[in-house]
N, C-alpha and C. Protein backbone atom coordinates (compact mmCIF):
# COMPACT_ATOMS: atom_id res chain seq x y z
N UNK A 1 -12.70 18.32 1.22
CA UNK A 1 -11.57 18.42 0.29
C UNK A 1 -10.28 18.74 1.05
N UNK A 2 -9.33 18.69 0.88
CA UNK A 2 -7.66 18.15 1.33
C UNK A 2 -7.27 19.64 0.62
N UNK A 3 -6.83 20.47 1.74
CA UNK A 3 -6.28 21.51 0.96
C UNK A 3 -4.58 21.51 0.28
N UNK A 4 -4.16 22.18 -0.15
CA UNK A 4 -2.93 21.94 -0.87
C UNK A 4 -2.01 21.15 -0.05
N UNK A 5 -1.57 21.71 1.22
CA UNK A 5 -0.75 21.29 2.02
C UNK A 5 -0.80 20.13 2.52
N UNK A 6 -2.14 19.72 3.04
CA UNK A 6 -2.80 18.36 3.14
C UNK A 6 -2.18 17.45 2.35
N UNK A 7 -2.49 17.76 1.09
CA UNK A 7 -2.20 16.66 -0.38
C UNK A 7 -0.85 16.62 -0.56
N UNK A 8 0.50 17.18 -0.30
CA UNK A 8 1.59 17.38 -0.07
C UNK A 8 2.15 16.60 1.15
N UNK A 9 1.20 16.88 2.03
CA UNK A 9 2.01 15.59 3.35
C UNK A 9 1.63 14.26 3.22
N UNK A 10 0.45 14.39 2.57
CA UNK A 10 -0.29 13.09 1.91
C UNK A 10 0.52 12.23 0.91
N UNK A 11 0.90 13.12 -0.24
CA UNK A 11 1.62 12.63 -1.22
C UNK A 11 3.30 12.30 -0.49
N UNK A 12 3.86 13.00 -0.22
CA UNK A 12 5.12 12.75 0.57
C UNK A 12 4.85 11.85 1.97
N UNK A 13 4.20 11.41 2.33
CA UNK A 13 3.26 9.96 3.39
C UNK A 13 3.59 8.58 2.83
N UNK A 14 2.81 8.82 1.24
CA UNK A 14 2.70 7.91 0.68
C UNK A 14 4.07 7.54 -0.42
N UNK A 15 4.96 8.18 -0.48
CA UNK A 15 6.19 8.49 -1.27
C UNK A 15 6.94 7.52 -0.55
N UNK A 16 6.98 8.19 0.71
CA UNK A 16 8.22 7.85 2.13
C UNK A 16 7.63 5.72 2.62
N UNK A 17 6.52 5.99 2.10
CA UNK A 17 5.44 4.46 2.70
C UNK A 17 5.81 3.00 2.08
N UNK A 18 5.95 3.89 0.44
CA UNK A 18 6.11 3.36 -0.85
C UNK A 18 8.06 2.42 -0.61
N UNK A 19 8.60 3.78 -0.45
CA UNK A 19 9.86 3.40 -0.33
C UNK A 19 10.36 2.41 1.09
N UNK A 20 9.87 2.78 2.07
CA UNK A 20 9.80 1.74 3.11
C UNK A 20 8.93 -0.07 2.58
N UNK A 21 8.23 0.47 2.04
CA UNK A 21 7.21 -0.87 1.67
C UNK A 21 8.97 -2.06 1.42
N UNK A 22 9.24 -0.84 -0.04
CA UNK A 22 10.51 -2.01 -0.68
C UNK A 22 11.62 -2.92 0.13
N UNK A 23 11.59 -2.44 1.56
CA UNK A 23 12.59 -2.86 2.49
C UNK A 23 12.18 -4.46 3.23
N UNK A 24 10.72 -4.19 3.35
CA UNK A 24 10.70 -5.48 3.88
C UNK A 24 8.89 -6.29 3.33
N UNK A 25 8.89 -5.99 2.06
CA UNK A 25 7.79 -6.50 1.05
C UNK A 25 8.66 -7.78 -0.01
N UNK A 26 8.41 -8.24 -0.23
CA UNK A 26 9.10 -8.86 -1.54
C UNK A 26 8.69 -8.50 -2.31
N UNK A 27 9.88 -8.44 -3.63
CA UNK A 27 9.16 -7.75 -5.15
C UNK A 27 7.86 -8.14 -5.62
N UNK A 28 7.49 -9.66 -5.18
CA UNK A 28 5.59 -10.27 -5.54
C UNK A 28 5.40 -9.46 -5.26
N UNK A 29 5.08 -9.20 -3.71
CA UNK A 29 4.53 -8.44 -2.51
C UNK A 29 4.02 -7.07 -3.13
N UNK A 30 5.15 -6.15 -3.35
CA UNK A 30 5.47 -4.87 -3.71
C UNK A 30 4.22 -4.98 -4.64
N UNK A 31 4.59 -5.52 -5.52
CA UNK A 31 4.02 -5.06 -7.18
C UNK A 31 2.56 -5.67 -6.90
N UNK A 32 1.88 -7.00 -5.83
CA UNK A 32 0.25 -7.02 -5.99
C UNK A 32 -0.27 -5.62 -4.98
N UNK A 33 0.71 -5.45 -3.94
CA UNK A 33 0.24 -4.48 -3.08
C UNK A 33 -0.26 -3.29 -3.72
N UNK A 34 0.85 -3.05 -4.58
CA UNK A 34 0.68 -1.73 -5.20
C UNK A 34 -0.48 -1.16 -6.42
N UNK A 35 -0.45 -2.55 -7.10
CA UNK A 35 -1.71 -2.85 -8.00
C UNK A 35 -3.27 -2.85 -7.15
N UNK A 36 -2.69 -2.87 -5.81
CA UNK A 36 -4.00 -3.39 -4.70
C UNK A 36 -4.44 -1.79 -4.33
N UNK A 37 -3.29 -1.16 -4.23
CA UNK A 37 -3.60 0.00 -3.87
C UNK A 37 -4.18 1.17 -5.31
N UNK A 38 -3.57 0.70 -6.32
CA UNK A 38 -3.94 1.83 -7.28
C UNK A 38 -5.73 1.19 -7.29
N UNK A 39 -6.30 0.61 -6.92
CA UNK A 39 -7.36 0.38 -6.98
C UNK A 39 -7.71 -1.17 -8.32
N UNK A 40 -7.00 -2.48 -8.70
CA UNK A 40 -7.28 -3.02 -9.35
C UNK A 40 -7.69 -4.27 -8.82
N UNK A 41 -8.70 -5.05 -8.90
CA UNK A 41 -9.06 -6.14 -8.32
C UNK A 41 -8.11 -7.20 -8.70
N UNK A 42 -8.20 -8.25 -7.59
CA UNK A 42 -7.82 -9.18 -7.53
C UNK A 42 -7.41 -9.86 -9.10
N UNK A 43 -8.19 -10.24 -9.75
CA UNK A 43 -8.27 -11.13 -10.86
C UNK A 43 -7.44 -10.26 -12.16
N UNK A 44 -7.56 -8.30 -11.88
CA UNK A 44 -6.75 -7.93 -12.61
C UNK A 44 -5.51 -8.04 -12.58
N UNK A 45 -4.93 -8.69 -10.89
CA UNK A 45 -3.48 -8.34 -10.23
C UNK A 45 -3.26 -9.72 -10.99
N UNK A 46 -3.84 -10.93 -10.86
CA UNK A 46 -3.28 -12.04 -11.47
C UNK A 46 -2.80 -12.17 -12.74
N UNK A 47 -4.03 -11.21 -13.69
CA UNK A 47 -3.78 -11.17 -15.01
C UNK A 47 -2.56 -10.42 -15.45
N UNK A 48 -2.29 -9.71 -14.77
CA UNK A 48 -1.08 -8.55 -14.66
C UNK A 48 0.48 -8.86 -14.25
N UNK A 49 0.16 -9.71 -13.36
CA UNK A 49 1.48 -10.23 -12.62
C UNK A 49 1.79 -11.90 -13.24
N UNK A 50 1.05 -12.25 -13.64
CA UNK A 50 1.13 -13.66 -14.54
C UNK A 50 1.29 -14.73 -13.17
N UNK A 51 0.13 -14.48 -11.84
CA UNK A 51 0.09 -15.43 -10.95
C UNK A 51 -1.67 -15.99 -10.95
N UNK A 52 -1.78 -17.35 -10.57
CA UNK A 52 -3.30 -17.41 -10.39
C UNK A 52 -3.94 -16.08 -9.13
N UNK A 53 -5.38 -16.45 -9.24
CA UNK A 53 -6.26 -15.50 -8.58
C UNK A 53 -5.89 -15.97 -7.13
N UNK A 54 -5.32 -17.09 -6.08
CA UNK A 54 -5.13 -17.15 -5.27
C UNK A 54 -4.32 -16.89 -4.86
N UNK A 55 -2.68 -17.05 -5.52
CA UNK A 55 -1.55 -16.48 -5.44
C UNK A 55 -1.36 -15.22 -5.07
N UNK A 56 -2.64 -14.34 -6.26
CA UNK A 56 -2.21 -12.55 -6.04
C UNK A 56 -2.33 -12.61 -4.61
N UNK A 57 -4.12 -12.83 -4.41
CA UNK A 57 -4.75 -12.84 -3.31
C UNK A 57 -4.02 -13.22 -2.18
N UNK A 58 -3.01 -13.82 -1.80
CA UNK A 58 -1.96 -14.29 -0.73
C UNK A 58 -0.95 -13.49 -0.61
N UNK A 59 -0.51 -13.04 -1.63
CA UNK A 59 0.74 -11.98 -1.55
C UNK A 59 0.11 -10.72 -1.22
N UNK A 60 -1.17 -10.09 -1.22
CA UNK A 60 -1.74 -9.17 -0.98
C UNK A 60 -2.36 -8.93 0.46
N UNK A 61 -2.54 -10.17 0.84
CA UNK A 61 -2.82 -10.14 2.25
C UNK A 61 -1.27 -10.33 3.21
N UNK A 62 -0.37 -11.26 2.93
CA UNK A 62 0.77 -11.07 3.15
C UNK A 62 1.33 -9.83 3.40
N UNK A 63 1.41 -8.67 2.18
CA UNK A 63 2.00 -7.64 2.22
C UNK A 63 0.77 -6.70 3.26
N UNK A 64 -0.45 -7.07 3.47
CA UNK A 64 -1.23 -6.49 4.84
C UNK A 64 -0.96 -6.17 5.68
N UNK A 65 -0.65 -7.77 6.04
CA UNK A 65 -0.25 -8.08 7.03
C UNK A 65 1.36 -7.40 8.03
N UNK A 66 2.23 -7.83 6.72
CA UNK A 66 3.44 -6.75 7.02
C UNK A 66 2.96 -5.34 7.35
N UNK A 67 2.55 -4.57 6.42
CA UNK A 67 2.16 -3.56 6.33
C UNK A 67 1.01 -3.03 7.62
N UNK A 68 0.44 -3.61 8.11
CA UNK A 68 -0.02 -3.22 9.30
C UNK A 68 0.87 -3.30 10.51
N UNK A 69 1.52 -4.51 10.46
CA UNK A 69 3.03 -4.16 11.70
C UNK A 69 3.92 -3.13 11.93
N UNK A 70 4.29 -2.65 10.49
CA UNK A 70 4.58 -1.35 10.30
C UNK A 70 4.46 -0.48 10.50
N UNK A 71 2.99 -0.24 10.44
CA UNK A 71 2.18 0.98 10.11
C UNK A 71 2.41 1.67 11.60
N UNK A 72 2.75 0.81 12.55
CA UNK A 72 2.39 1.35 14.42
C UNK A 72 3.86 2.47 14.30
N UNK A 73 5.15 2.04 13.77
CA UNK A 73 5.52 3.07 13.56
C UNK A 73 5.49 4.49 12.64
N UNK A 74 4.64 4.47 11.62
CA UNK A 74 4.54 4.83 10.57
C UNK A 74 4.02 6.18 11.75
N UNK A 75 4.32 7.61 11.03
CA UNK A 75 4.05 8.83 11.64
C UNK A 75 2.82 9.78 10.86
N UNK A 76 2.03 10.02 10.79
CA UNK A 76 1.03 10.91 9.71
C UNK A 76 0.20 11.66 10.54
N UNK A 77 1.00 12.14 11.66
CA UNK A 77 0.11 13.45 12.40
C UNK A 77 -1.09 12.46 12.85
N UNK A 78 -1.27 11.23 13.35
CA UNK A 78 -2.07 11.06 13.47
C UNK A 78 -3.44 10.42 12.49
N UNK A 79 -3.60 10.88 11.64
CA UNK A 79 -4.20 10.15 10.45
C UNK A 79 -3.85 9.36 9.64
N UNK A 80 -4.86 8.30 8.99
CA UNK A 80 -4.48 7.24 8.11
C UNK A 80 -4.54 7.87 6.75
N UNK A 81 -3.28 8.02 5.79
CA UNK A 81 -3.06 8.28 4.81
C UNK A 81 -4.37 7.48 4.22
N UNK A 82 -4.72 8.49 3.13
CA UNK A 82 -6.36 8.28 2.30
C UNK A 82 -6.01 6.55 1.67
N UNK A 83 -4.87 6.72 0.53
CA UNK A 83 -4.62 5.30 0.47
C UNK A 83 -4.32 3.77 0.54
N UNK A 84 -4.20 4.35 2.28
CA UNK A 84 -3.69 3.26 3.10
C UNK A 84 -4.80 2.64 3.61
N UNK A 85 -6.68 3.80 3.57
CA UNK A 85 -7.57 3.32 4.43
C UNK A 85 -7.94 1.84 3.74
N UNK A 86 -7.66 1.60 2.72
CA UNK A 86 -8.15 0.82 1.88
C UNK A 86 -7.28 -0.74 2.55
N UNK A 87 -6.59 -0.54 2.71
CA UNK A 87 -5.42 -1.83 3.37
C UNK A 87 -6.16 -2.33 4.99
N UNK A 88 -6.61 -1.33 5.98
CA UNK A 88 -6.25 -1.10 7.25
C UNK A 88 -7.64 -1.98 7.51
């Protein structure tokens, strides 16, 4: 378990991640990533975003892809933010 402080650099990780995402994600990008990350499958991101199941699926690996280039500067003491393991 993640003690308070933990969940605080965690949450402010993922705050600071969120807001960087918007700089160089496109709004698709942003919004399947983010649906990708709250935990919703594929076929829910399509139904949600009003794109087919391959579309989401492209903008989601897309925004990965960015998002792992990134990530080399990204700072977290060393550890992969809990919700990022899911991307990496």
């Amino acid at each position: 378990d993640l003690d308070p402080e933990q969940m605080l650099i965690g949450n402010e990780s993922r705050k600071e991640l969120m807001e960087s995402m918007k700089t160089y994600l496109s709004d698709g990008e942003m919004e399947c990533i983010r649906l990708y990350i709250e935990g919703h499958s594929l076929t829910e991101i399509a139904a949600r975003t009003g794109r087919s199941e391959k579309s989401a699926d492209n903008a989601v690996q897309r925004a990965k892809k960015k998002i792992a280039k990134k990530r080399r500067s990204f700072v977290n003491f060393g550890r992969t933010p809990v919700f990022l393991k899911k991307i990496a």
